[in-house]
Coordinates of C-alpha atoms in Angstrom, one line a residue:
Chain A
X1 CA 20.5 26.1 32.1
X2 CA 19.5 25.5 28.6
X3 CA 17.0 28.3 28.0
X4 CA 15.0 28.5 24.7
X5 CA 14.9 32.1 23.3
X6 CA 12.4 32.9 20.5
X7 CA 14.0 33.9 17.5
X8 CA 12.5 36.7 15.2
X9 CA 13.1 38.6 12.0
X10 CA 15.9 37.8 9.5
X11 CA 17.4 35.1 11.7
X12 CA 14.2 33.3 11.9
X13 CA 13.6 33.8 8.1
X14 CA 17.0 32.1 7.5
X15 CA 15.8 29.0 9.4
X16 CA 12.4 28.9 7.8
X17 CA 14.0 29.3 4.3
X18 CA 16.4 26.4 5.1
X19 CA 13.5 24.2 6.0
X20 CA 11.7 25.0 2.8
X21 CA 14.9 24.4 0.9
X22 CA 15.3 21.1 2.4
X23 CA 11.8 20.1 1.7
X24 CA 12.2 21.1 -2.1
X25 CA 15.4 19.1 -2.4
X26 CA 13.7 16.0 -1.0
X27 CA 10.6 16.5 -3.1
X28 CA 12.9 16.5 -6.2
X29 CA 15.1 13.6 -5.1
X30 CA 18.2 15.7 -4.8
X31 CA 19.5 13.5 -2.0
X32 CA 23.2 14.3 -2.3
X33 CA 22.5 18.1 -2.2
X34 CA 20.3 17.3 0.9
X35 CA 23.0 15.4 2.6
X36 CA 25.2 18.5 2.7
X37 CA 22.6 20.0 4.9
X38 CA 22.9 17.0 7.3
X39 CA 25.4 17.2 10.0
X40 CA 27.9 14.2 10.3
X41 CA 26.6 13.6 14.0
X42 CA 23.0 13.6 12.8
X43 CA 20.5 11.7 15.0
X44 CA 17.4 10.9 12.9
X45 CA 14.4 9.6 14.6
X46 CA 10.7 8.8 14.1
X47 CA 8.4 7.2 16.6
X48 CA 4.9 5.8 17.0
X49 CA 3.5 5.9 20.4
X50 CA 1.4 3.0 21.9
X51 CA -2.0 3.7 23.3
X52 CA -2.0 3.8 27.1
X53 CA -4.5 4.9 29.6
X54 CA -3.8 8.3 30.9
X55 CA -3.9 7.2 34.4
X56 CA -1.7 4.1 34.1
X57 CA 1.7 4.8 35.8
X58 CA 2.3 1.2 36.9
X59 CA 3.2 -0.2 33.4
X60 CA 6.8 0.6 33.0
X61 CA 7.8 -0.5 29.6
X62 CA 8.4 2.2 27.0
X63 CA 5.5 3.5 25.1
X64 CA 7.4 4.6 22.0
X65 CA 8.5 2.5 19.1
X66 CA 11.3 4.2 17.2
X67 CA 10.5 3.0 13.6
X68 CA 13.5 5.1 12.7
X69 CA 16.5 5.5 14.7
X70 CA 19.4 6.3 12.4
X71 CA 22.8 8.0 12.0
X72 CA 24.6 9.4 9.1
X73 CA 25.8 6.0 7.9
X74 CA 22.3 4.7 7.5
X75 CA 20.9 7.7 5.8
X76 CA 23.8 7.5 3.4
X77 CA 22.8 3.8 2.8
X78 CA 19.2 4.8 2.1
X79 CA 20.4 7.1 -0.6
X80 CA 22.9 4.5 -2.0
X81 CA 19.9 2.3 -2.4
X82 CA 18.2 4.8 -4.7
X83 CA 21.5 5.5 -6.5
X84 CA 21.9 1.8 -7.5
X85 CA 19.4 2.4 -10.2
X86 CA 18.0 -1.1 -9.2
X87 CA 15.4 0.2 -6.8
X88 CA 12.3 -0.9 -8.8
X89 CA 10.0 0.2 -5.9
X90 CA 10.6 3.9 -6.9
X91 CA 10.5 3.1 -10.5
X92 CA 8.4 4.6 -12.0
X93 CA 9.3 7.6 -9.6
X94 CA 7.1 8.4 -6.6
X95 CA 6.1 12.0 -6.4
X96 CA 6.1 14.1 -3.2
X97 CA 4.8 17.3 -1.9
X98 CA 5.9 18.4 1.6
X99 CA 4.0 21.3 3.2
X100 CA 5.5 22.8 6.4
X101 CA 3.6 24.8 8.8
X102 CA 3.4 26.2 12.4
X103 CA 7.1 26.7 12.3
X104 CA 8.5 28.0 15.7
X105 CA 12.2 28.8 15.9
X106 CA 14.2 29.3 19.1
X107 CA 17.7 29.6 20.0
X108 CA 19.3 27.4 22.9
X109 CA 21.1 29.7 25.3
X110 CA 23.8 27.0 26.1
X111 CA 24.8 26.0 22.6
X112 CA 23.5 28.8 20.2
X113 CA 21.8 26.1 18.1
X114 CA 18.4 26.6 16.7
X115 CA 15.6 24.5 18.2
X116 CA 12.8 24.2 15.8
X117 CA 9.1 22.9 16.2
X118 CA 7.0 22.4 13.2
X119 CA 4.2 20.4 11.5
X120 CA 4.6 18.7 8.3
X121 CA 2.1 17.3 5.9
X122 CA 3.1 15.1 2.9
X123 CA 1.2 13.8 0.0
X124 CA 2.9 10.9 -1.7
X125 CA 1.9 9.5 -4.9
X126 CA 3.1 6.3 -6.3
X127 CA 1.9 3.7 -8.8
X128 CA -1.6 4.3 -10.2
X129 CA -3.7 4.3 -7.2
X130 CA -1.6 5.0 -4.2
X131 CA -2.0 8.4 -2.8
X132 CA -1.0 8.3 0.8
X133 CA -0.8 11.3 3.1
X134 CA 1.4 11.6 6.3
X135 CA 1.0 14.2 8.9
X136 CA 3.5 14.5 11.7
X137 CA 5.3 16.8 14.0
X138 CA 9.1 17.5 14.0
X139 CA 11.3 18.7 16.8
X140 CA 14.6 19.4 15.5
X141 CA 18.0 21.0 16.2
X142 CA 20.0 23.0 13.5
X143 CA 23.7 24.1 13.9
X144 CA 25.6 26.6 12.0
X145 CA 28.3 25.1 10.0
X146 CA 30.7 26.7 7.4
X147 CA 28.3 26.0 4.6
X148 CA 25.2 27.3 6.3
X149 CA 22.8 25.7 8.8
X150 CA 23.0 21.8 9.2
X151 CA 20.5 19.4 10.7
X152 CA 21.8 17.9 13.8
X153 CA 18.8 16.2 15.3
X154 CA 15.4 15.4 14.1
X155 CA 12.7 13.6 16.1
X156 CA 9.6 12.9 14.2
X157 CA 6.3 12.2 16.0
X158 CA 4.2 10.1 13.8
X159 CA 0.7 10.6 15.4
X160 CA -1.2 7.7 13.8
X161 CA -0.9 4.5 15.7
X162 CA -0.6 2.4 12.8
X163 CA 0.8 3.3 9.4
X164 CA -1.8 3.6 6.7
X165 CA 0.8 4.3 4.0
X166 CA 2.4 1.0 4.0
X167 CA 6.0 2.1 4.5
X168 CA 8.2 5.1 5.2
X169 CA 10.8 4.6 2.6
X170 CA 11.4 8.3 2.3
X171 CA 13.0 11.1 4.3
X172 CA 10.6 12.7 6.7
Chain B
X1 CA -19.9 -25.1 13.5
X2 CA -19.2 -25.2 9.9
X3 CA -21.1 -22.6 8.0
X4 CA -19.6 -22.8 4.5
X5 CA -17.5 -25.9 4.2
X6 CA -19.8 -27.3 1.7
X7 CA -19.5 -24.2 -0.4
X8 CA -15.7 -24.5 -0.9
X9 CA -14.0 -27.3 -2.7
X10 CA -11.0 -27.5 -0.6
X11 CA -9.7 -30.4 -2.6
X12 CA -9.3 -28.1 -5.6
X13 CA -7.4 -25.3 -3.8
X14 CA -4.0 -27.2 -3.3
X15 CA -2.3 -29.9 -5.3
X16 CA 0.4 -31.2 -2.9
X17 CA 1.9 -33.6 -5.3
X18 CA 2.6 -31.2 -8.1
X19 CA 3.3 -28.0 -5.9
X20 CA 0.3 -26.0 -7.2
X21 CA -2.2 -23.7 -5.5
X22 CA -5.2 -22.0 -6.8
X23 CA -5.0 -18.2 -7.0
X24 CA -8.5 -18.0 -5.7
X25 CA -7.0 -18.6 -2.2
X26 CA -5.9 -14.9 -2.1
X27 CA -9.2 -13.4 -3.1
X28 CA -12.4 -15.4 -2.6
X29 CA -14.5 -14.3 0.3
X30 CA -15.8 -17.7 0.9
X31 CA -12.5 -19.2 1.1
X32 CA -11.5 -16.5 3.6
X33 CA -14.6 -17.3 5.7
X34 CA -13.5 -20.8 5.9
X35 CA -10.0 -20.0 6.8
X36 CA -11.3 -17.9 9.7
X37 CA -13.4 -20.9 10.8
X38 CA -11.0 -23.8 10.1
X39 CA -7.5 -22.2 10.2
X40 CA -7.9 -19.3 12.8
X41 CA -10.6 -21.2 14.8
X42 CA -8.3 -24.2 15.3
X43 CA -4.7 -23.1 15.1
X44 CA -2.4 -21.4 17.7
X45 CA -2.1 -17.7 17.2
X46 CA 0.6 -15.6 18.6
X47 CA -0.3 -13.2 21.5
X48 CA 2.5 -11.8 23.5
X49 CA 5.7 -12.5 25.1
X50 CA 6.7 -12.7 29.0
X51 CA 8.9 -9.6 28.5
X52 CA 5.9 -7.4 27.4
X53 CA 3.8 -8.4 30.5
X54 CA 6.4 -8.9 33.3
X55 CA 4.1 -8.0 36.4
X56 CA 0.8 -9.2 37.8
X57 CA -1.9 -6.9 36.3
X58 CA 0.2 -6.2 33.1
X59 CA -1.8 -6.6 30.0
X60 CA -1.6 -6.2 26.2
X61 CA -4.5 -6.3 23.6
X62 CA -4.4 -7.5 20.2
X63 CA -6.1 -9.8 17.6
X64 CA -6.7 -13.5 17.0
X65 CA -7.7 -13.2 13.3
X66 CA -10.5 -10.6 13.5
X67 CA -11.3 -11.2 17.1
X68 CA -10.0 -8.6 19.7
X69 CA -8.3 -10.1 22.6
X70 CA -6.7 -9.1 26.0
X71 CA -3.8 -10.9 27.5
X72 CA -3.1 -10.5 31.2
X73 CA -0.6 -11.5 33.7
X74 CA -2.4 -13.1 36.7
X75 CA -1.4 -12.6 40.4
X76 CA 0.0 -16.2 40.5
X77 CA 2.2 -15.3 37.5
X78 CA 0.2 -17.3 35.0
X79 CA -1.2 -15.8 31.7
X80 CA -4.8 -15.7 30.7
X81 CA -6.4 -14.5 27.6
X82 CA -10.1 -13.2 27.0
X83 CA -12.1 -11.8 24.2
X84 CA -11.8 -8.1 24.6
X85 CA -15.7 -7.7 24.6
X86 CA -18.1 -6.9 27.3
X87 CA -20.4 -9.8 28.0
X88 CA -23.3 -7.3 28.6
X89 CA -23.9 -5.6 25.3
X90 CA -20.7 -6.3 23.4
X91 CA -18.8 -3.0 23.6
X92 CA -15.0 -3.2 23.6
X93 CA -13.6 -3.4 27.0
X94 CA -10.0 -2.2 26.8
X95 CA -8.9 0.6 24.4
X96 CA -5.3 0.8 25.5
X97 CA -2.8 -1.5 23.7
X98 CA -0.8 -2.3 27.0
X99 CA -0.9 -1.3 30.6
X100 CA -1.3 -2.4 34.1
X101 CA -4.8 -2.8 35.5
X102 CA -6.5 -4.1 38.6
X103 CA -9.9 -4.5 36.7
X104 CA -11.4 -3.9 33.3
X105 CA -14.4 -1.6 33.2
X106 CA -16.7 -1.4 30.2
X107 CA -17.0 2.1 28.9
X108 CA -20.8 1.5 28.1
X109 CA -22.5 0.7 31.5
X110 CA -19.5 0.2 33.8
X111 CA -19.6 -3.6 34.1
X112 CA -16.3 -4.4 35.6
X113 CA -14.3 -7.6 35.4
X114 CA -11.3 -8.9 37.3
X115 CA -8.1 -9.6 35.7
X116 CA -9.1 -13.3 35.9
X117 CA -12.0 -12.3 33.6
X118 CA -14.7 -12.8 36.3
X119 CA -17.6 -10.3 36.4
X120 CA -17.1 -8.4 39.7
X121 CA -19.1 -5.2 39.6
X122 CA -22.4 -4.4 37.9
X123 CA -23.4 -0.8 38.7
X124 CA -26.6 -0.6 40.7
X125 CA -26.9 -4.4 40.6
X126 CA -29.2 -4.7 43.6
X127 CA -31.5 -1.9 42.7
X128 CA -31.7 -2.8 39.0
X129 CA -31.5 -6.6 38.8
X130 CA -32.9 -7.3 42.3
X131 CA -30.7 -10.5 42.6
X132 CA -31.7 -11.9 39.2
X133 CA -28.4 -11.6 37.6
X134 CA -26.0 -14.6 38.0
X135 CA -22.7 -12.9 37.6
X136 CA -20.7 -16.1 37.6
X137 CA -22.3 -16.8 34.0
X138 CA -21.1 -13.5 32.5
X139 CA -17.4 -13.7 32.9
X140 CA -15.2 -12.8 30.0
X141 CA -14.9 -15.4 27.1
X142 CA -11.7 -17.1 28.0
X143 CA -9.2 -18.3 25.4
X144 CA -7.0 -21.4 25.7
X145 CA -3.3 -20.1 26.2
X146 CA -0.1 -22.0 26.2
X147 CA 3.5 -20.7 26.0
X148 CA 6.7 -21.8 24.3
X149 CA 9.9 -20.2 25.6
X150 CA 8.0 -17.3 26.9
X151 CA 6.0 -16.7 23.8
X152 CA 2.3 -17.0 24.3
X153 CA -0.1 -18.3 21.9
X154 CA -3.9 -18.5 22.1
X155 CA -6.3 -21.2 20.5
X156 CA -10.0 -21.2 20.3
X157 CA -10.2 -24.9 20.0
X158 CA -10.1 -27.0 23.1
X159 CA -9.3 -30.2 21.0
X160 CA -6.2 -28.6 19.4
X161 CA -2.9 -30.5 20.3
X162 CA -0.7 -28.7 22.9
X163 CA 1.3 -25.8 21.6
X164 CA 4.5 -28.0 22.0
X165 CA 3.1 -30.8 19.9
X166 CA 1.7 -28.3 17.4
X167 CA 5.1 -26.8 17.0
X168 CA 6.4 -30.3 16.6
X169 CA 9.6 -30.7 14.4
X170 CA 10.5 -27.0 14.2
X171 CA 10.8 -26.7 18.0
X172 CA 14.1 -28.5 17.6
X173 CA 15.4 -25.7 15.6
X174 CA 13.7 -22.8 17.3
X175 CA 15.2 -24.1 20.7
X176 CA 18.6 -23.4 19.3
X177 CA 17.7 -19.8 19.0
X178 CA 15.2 -19.4 21.7
X179 CA 16.3 -21.8 24.5
X180 CA 19.8 -23.2 24.3
X181 CA 21.5 -19.8 23.8
X182 CA 19.9 -18.4 26.9
X183 CA 16.5 -17.5 25.6
X184 CA 14.9 -14.5 23.7
X185 CA 12.8 -11.5 24.6
X186 CA 10.5 -9.3 22.4
X187 CA 11.1 -5.6 22.5
X188 CA 7.9 -3.6 22.3
X189 CA 5.7 -1.8 21.7
X190 CA 5.2 -3.2 18.2
X191 CA 4.9 -1.0 15.1
X192 CA 1.7 -1.5 13.2
X193 CA 1.1 -1.0 9.5
X194 CA -1.4 -1.8 6.9
X195 CA -0.8 -3.9 3.6
X196 CA -3.5 -4.5 1.1
X197 CA -2.6 -8.1 0.7
X198 CA -3.9 -11.5 1.7
X199 CA -2.6 -12.7 5.0
X200 CA -1.0 -15.8 3.3
X201 CA 1.2 -13.7 1.0
X202 CA 3.7 -12.6 3.7
X203 CA 3.3 -15.9 5.5
X204 CA 4.5 -17.9 2.6
X205 CA 7.1 -15.3 1.8
X206 CA 8.6 -15.6 5.2
X207 CA 8.1 -19.5 5.5
X208 CA 10.4 -20.1 2.6
X209 CA 11.3 -17.6 0.0
X210 CA 14.9 -16.9 -0.3
X211 CA 14.6 -16.8 -4.1
X212 CA 13.3 -13.1 -3.9
X213 CA 16.0 -11.9 -1.8
X214 CA 18.7 -11.3 -4.3
X215 CA 16.1 -9.7 -6.8
X216 CA 13.5 -8.0 -4.8
X217 CA 16.0 -6.6 -2.4
X218 CA 18.9 -6.1 -4.9
X219 CA 19.2 -2.2 -4.3
X220 CA 19.0 -2.7 -0.5
X221 CA 21.7 -5.4 -0.6
X222 CA 23.9 -3.3 -2.7
X223 CA 23.5 -0.3 -0.5
X224 CA 24.2 -2.3 2.8
X225 CA 26.8 -4.9 1.8
X226 CA 27.1 -7.9 4.0
X227 CA 26.8 -11.5 3.7
X228 CA 23.8 -11.6 1.4
X229 CA 25.2 -9.0 -1.1
X230 CA 26.8 -12.1 -2.8
X231 CA 23.4 -13.2 -4.0
X232 CA 22.3 -9.7 -5.3
X233 CA 21.0 -10.2 -8.7
X234 CA 20.3 -13.9 -8.4
X235 CA 23.2 -14.5 -10.9
X236 CA 24.5 -17.6 -9.0
X237 CA 24.0 -19.1 -5.6
X238 CA 27.1 -19.2 -3.6
X239 CA 28.8 -22.4 -2.3
X240 CA 26.7 -25.2 -0.8
X241 CA 23.4 -23.9 -2.3
X242 CA 23.2 -21.3 0.4
X243 CA 21.4 -23.3 3.2
X244 CA 18.4 -25.4 3.5
X245 CA 14.7 -25.5 4.1
X246 CA 12.5 -27.2 6.7
X247 CA 9.0 -27.9 6.8
X248 CA 6.8 -29.7 9.4
X249 CA 3.5 -31.5 9.9
X250 CA 1.3 -28.5 10.7
X251 CA 2.8 -26.2 8.1
X252 CA 5.4 -24.4 10.2
X253 CA 8.6 -24.0 8.3
X254 CA 11.6 -22.0 7.7
X255 CA 14.7 -21.4 5.4
X256 CA 18.4 -21.2 6.6
X257 CA 20.9 -19.0 5.0
X258 CA 24.1 -20.4 6.4
X259 CA 26.2 -18.1 8.6
X260 CA 24.2 -15.2 7.6
X261 CA 22.6 -14.1 10.8
X262 CA 24.0 -10.5 11.0
X263 CA 23.5 -10.1 7.1
X264 CA 21.4 -7.2 7.0
X265 CA 23.2 -5.2 9.6
X266 CA 25.6 -3.2 7.6
X267 CA 29.3 -4.3 8.0
X268 CA 30.5 -1.0 9.0
X269 CA 27.7 -0.1 11.3
X270 CA 27.6 -0.2 15.0
X271 CA 25.0 -3.1 15.0
X272 CA 27.0 -4.9 12.2
X273 CA 30.2 -4.8 14.1
X274 CA 28.9 -5.6 17.5
X275 CA 26.7 -8.4 16.2
X276 CA 29.4 -10.0 14.2
X277 CA 31.6 -10.0 17.3
X278 CA 28.8 -11.4 19.2
X279 CA 28.4 -14.5 16.9
X280 CA 32.2 -14.9 16.8
X281 CA 32.3 -15.3 20.5
X282 CA 29.1 -17.4 21.0
X283 CA 28.9 -19.6 18.0
X284 CA 31.9 -21.9 18.9
X285 CA 30.2 -22.7 22.1
X286 CA 27.0 -23.7 20.4
X287 CA 28.9 -26.0 17.9
X288 CA 30.7 -27.6 20.8
X289 CA 27.4 -28.2 22.4
X290 CA 25.4 -29.4 19.4
X291 CA 28.0 -30.6 17.0
X292 CA 29.1 -28.7 13.9
X293 CA 26.1 -29.8 11.7
X294 CA 23.2 -28.7 14.1
X295 CA 25.1 -26.0 15.9
X296 CA 25.6 -24.2 12.5
X297 CA 21.9 -23.3 12.8
X298 CA 22.8 -20.7 15.5
X299 CA 24.5 -17.7 13.8
X300 CA 22.7 -18.6 10.5
X301 CA 19.7 -16.6 9.3
X302 CA 16.4 -18.2 9.6
X303 CA 13.3 -16.9 7.8
X304 CA 10.3 -18.6 9.1
X305 CA 6.6 -18.7 9.8
X306 CA 4.7 -20.6 12.6
X307 CA 1.5 -21.6 10.7
X308 CA -0.7 -19.7 10.2
X309 CA 0.4 -16.1 10.6
X310 CA 3.4 -15.5 12.9
X311 CA 6.6 -15.0 11.0
X312 CA 10.2 -14.3 12.1
X313 CA 13.7 -13.5 10.9
X314 CA 16.2 -14.9 13.4
X315 CA 19.4 -12.9 12.7
X316 CA 17.5 -9.9 11.6
X317 CA 15.8 -9.7 14.9
X318 CA 12.2 -9.4 13.3
X319 CA 9.1 -11.0 14.8
X320 CA 5.9 -10.4 12.8
X321 CA 2.2 -11.2 13.1
X322 CA 0.0 -10.9 9.9
X323 CA -3.5 -10.1 11.1
X324 CA -6.1 -10.7 8.6
X325 CA -8.7 -8.0 7.9
X326 CA -10.8 -9.7 5.3
X327 CA -9.3 -11.4 2.2
X328 CA -7.4 -8.6 0.8
X329 CA -5.9 -6.6 3.7
X330 CA -3.7 -7.3 6.8
X331 CA -2.5 -5.5 9.7
X332 CA 1.2 -6.1 10.3
X333 CA 2.6 -6.2 13.9
X334 CA 6.4 -6.0 14.1
X335 CA 8.3 -6.5 17.3
X336 CA 12.1 -6.7 17.6
X337 CA 13.4 -10.1 18.9
X338 CA 16.7 -10.1 20.7
X339 CA 18.8 -12.6 22.8
X340 CA 18.2 -12.2 26.5
X341 CA 22.0 -12.3 27.2
X342 CA 22.9 -9.7 24.7
X343 CA 24.4 -6.5 26.3
X344 CA 22.1 -3.5 26.3
X345 CA 24.3 -1.7 23.8
X346 CA 24.1 -4.7 21.3
X347 CA 20.3 -5.0 21.9
X348 CA 19.7 -1.3 21.2
X349 CA 21.8 -1.4 18.0
X350 CA 20.1 -4.5 16.5
X351 CA 16.6 -3.1 17.4
X352 CA 17.5 0.0 15.4
X353 CA 18.9 -2.1 12.6
X354 CA 15.7 -4.2 12.5
X355 CA 13.6 -1.2 12.3
X356 CA 15.7 0.3 9.5
X357 CA 15.4 -2.9 7.4
X358 CA 12.1 -4.7 8.4
X359 CA 10.2 -2.3 10.5
X360 CA 7.5 -0.1 9.1
X361 CA 10.1 2.4 7.8
X362 CA 12.4 -0.5 7.0
X363 CA 14.3 -0.5 3.7
X364 CA 13.7 -4.1 2.9
X365 CA 10.2 -4.1 4.2
X366 CA 9.3 -1.3 1.6
X367 CA 10.9 -3.4 -1.1
X368 CA 8.4 -6.3 -0.3
X369 CA 5.1 -4.3 -0.1
X370 CA 4.4 -3.9 -3.8
X371 CA 4.9 -7.6 -4.4
X372 CA 2.7 -8.5 -1.6
X373 CA -0.1 -6.3 -2.7
X374 CA 0.0 -7.1 -6.4
X375 CA 0.1 -10.9 -5.7
X376 CA -3.3 -10.3 -4.0
X377 CA -4.9 -7.4 -5.9
X378 CA -4.2 -8.8 -9.4
X379 CA -6.7 -11.6 -8.6
X380 CA -9.4 -9.0 -8.8
X381 CA -9.3 -10.0 -12.5
X382 CA -11.5 -13.0 -13.2
X383 CA -9.1 -14.8 -15.8
X384 CA -6.1 -14.1 -13.4
X385 CA -8.0 -15.5 -10.3
X386 CA -8.8 -18.8 -12.3
X387 CA -5.1 -19.3 -12.6
X388 CA -2.8 -21.5 -10.5
X389 CA 0.4 -20.7 -8.4
X390 CA 3.6 -22.5 -8.8
X391 CA 5.8 -23.8 -5.9
X392 CA 7.7 -26.5 -7.6
X393 CA 11.2 -25.2 -6.9
X394 CA 13.1 -28.1 -5.6
X395 CA 10.1 -30.5 -6.0
X396 CA 11.2 -34.1 -6.2
X397 CA 14.4 -33.3 -4.3
X398 CA 13.1 -33.0 -0.7
X399 CA 14.3 -35.7 1.7
X400 CA 14.5 -36.8 5.4
X401 CA 17.8 -36.4 7.3
X402 CA 18.7 -38.4 10.5
X403 CA 20.2 -35.3 12.1
X404 CA 17.5 -32.7 11.1
X405 CA 13.8 -33.3 11.9
X406 CA 11.0 -32.5 9.5
X407 CA 11.2 -32.7 5.6
X408 CA 14.2 -31.0 4.3
X409 CA 14.8 -29.1 1.2
X410 CA 18.4 -29.0 0.2
X411 CA 18.9 -25.4 -0.6
X412 CA 17.7 -22.3 1.0
X413 CA 16.4 -21.1 -2.6
X414 CA 13.6 -23.7 -2.9
X415 CA 9.9 -24.0 -2.2
X416 CA 9.9 -26.9 0.3
X417 CA 8.4 -25.0 3.0
X418 CA 5.7 -23.4 0.7
X419 CA 4.7 -27.0 -0.1
X420 CA 4.6 -27.9 3.5
X421 CA 2.6 -24.8 4.5
X422 CA 0.0 -25.4 1.9
X423 CA -0.1 -29.1 2.6
X424 CA -1.1 -28.3 6.1
X425 CA -3.4 -25.6 5.0
X426 CA -5.4 -28.1 2.8
X427 CA -5.4 -30.6 5.6
X428 CA -6.7 -28.2 8.3
X429 CA -9.1 -26.4 5.9
X430 CA -10.7 -29.7 5.0
X431 CA -10.7 -31.5 8.4
X432 CA -13.8 -32.2 10.4
X433 CA -11.8 -31.4 13.5
X434 CA -8.5 -31.9 15.2
X435 CA -9.4 -35.4 16.2
X436 CA -9.6 -36.4 12.5
X437 CA -6.3 -34.8 11.8
X438 CA -4.5 -36.5 14.8
X439 CA -5.7 -39.9 14.0
X440 CA -3.9 -39.9 10.8
X441 CA -0.5 -41.7 10.5
X442 CA 1.8 -39.1 12.0
X443 CA 4.4 -39.8 9.1
X444 CA 1.9 -39.6 6.2
X445 CA 2.5 -36.1 5.7
X446 CA 6.2 -36.6 5.1
X447 CA 5.3 -39.3 2.4
X448 CA 3.0 -37.0 0.8
X449 CA 5.5 -34.2 0.5
X450 CA 8.5 -36.3 -0.6
X451 CA 6.2 -38.3 -3.0
X452 CA 6.7 -41.8 -1.7

């Protein structure tokens, strides 16, 4: 059985500081440094959930739309897109501030991997007028590699039913 | 019916002969109001697909322009659509986006309607109305619904031609993707996003703009590789001018990029590999069935719009609805579109690939959004708004082709389908009713576009 054991003290601090470091690298567009924190077997997902009635059990189709369901190769392609120097949509550059909160760290008894739950609030500024905010939850798994902790799985729950910020062309 | 037709000089909005449109069409409230009446009041608008409401009682909710609608599967398997509005005091009836129900009950006073739209239950009817309420007169407002290959469209106008006649010449091509090959299905739920642009901006982009692909999407194409990377930077079109364009009488049209169906699914990705194998195995059969010239449509990339606001990318598995929210804003609905006969593994892979490129988090979708918004928002400026738009690319070179229905533009990079879109736009905006449109010479539109 895969029991989730709460993690405290310095072990928890290591996970939390890893999350902060990741957010800082992304805010500063240090994508290649960030990729070193991403496990080769990464599963990176984000979903919206369709509005359904609580009592409705008869409609069997999936209620989630995975607006992102990507692996290492596509995350790498997203970075290459920025690296071309031809990505005019981020030129002039966008500015991001990621705030992380409600961080809970657990360890899975079966794998020893860290299971993390947290909330994220992002403010994105682009062009003259566009300030858009994104608030979402993340459930993720971090695994210890040779160079520190690596992100193995991230599932982002985008709570809004429709995206006000016109796109999600950034890492969540 | 017409509240403001006299206030808008429709004739001044579109110059078909010279490929010109007035910029005001993206901005003026009066023009928008007339569009809601004339275009969205008369034309077929996408509602849902068989695959999303498979069972009796299944429903989805959505929009026809700014009207909220419910679409439901009936016990006999047919599909009906209604305004999502209680006939008592006008509250929204259904708040869910999809589900299975036996009745729709209003949250305000509990009036309850059957799946067929009939008013069934009025709480305390006997005590309060004492037999004076004729329930048969307060059923939900029903909307005319017809289907094409499992895709359901609604129309507010009883006079409108059938959906089949409305699709007209483009049906020949859509059939190649949506029928002859075993049919399609939509994968839901849709993602939803908001863009601050006029509804026609993405509709015209999808109906016929391959010109922007190599430029707007340059960075994405460089990162993804694939068949389209060759046109990155718009330095030179590849052989054969890339493909062709088609437009039809009621404004539907599309562009073809030859043999580029899997183009945005990166070559070395799972989706890319499986998809290319799929076309390699299926395309020869289609060519055998349809001949080399027509069969080549299958496995090519089609970017198109069903007039007015339903767009698709066949090959990139994208199916879109641009729902107007005033003249300067739209809500975008995006479904994945797949071939029914694809194995589940391929379906899943191309759905992910679609989302990564043209979904709300899509790399190429993000490329487009600034252009879409500035093309609308710049018209805030009075001098800008008085200007004209140019769709003259390929003007004078459009032709008829005995093998291909519709009016044909001879390169994918052209604006033939723009011109066809706005020709129909002008005609429908200015017409008294469908009867007036349909009594015209059915080939006159071709002469108008080709200039003969």
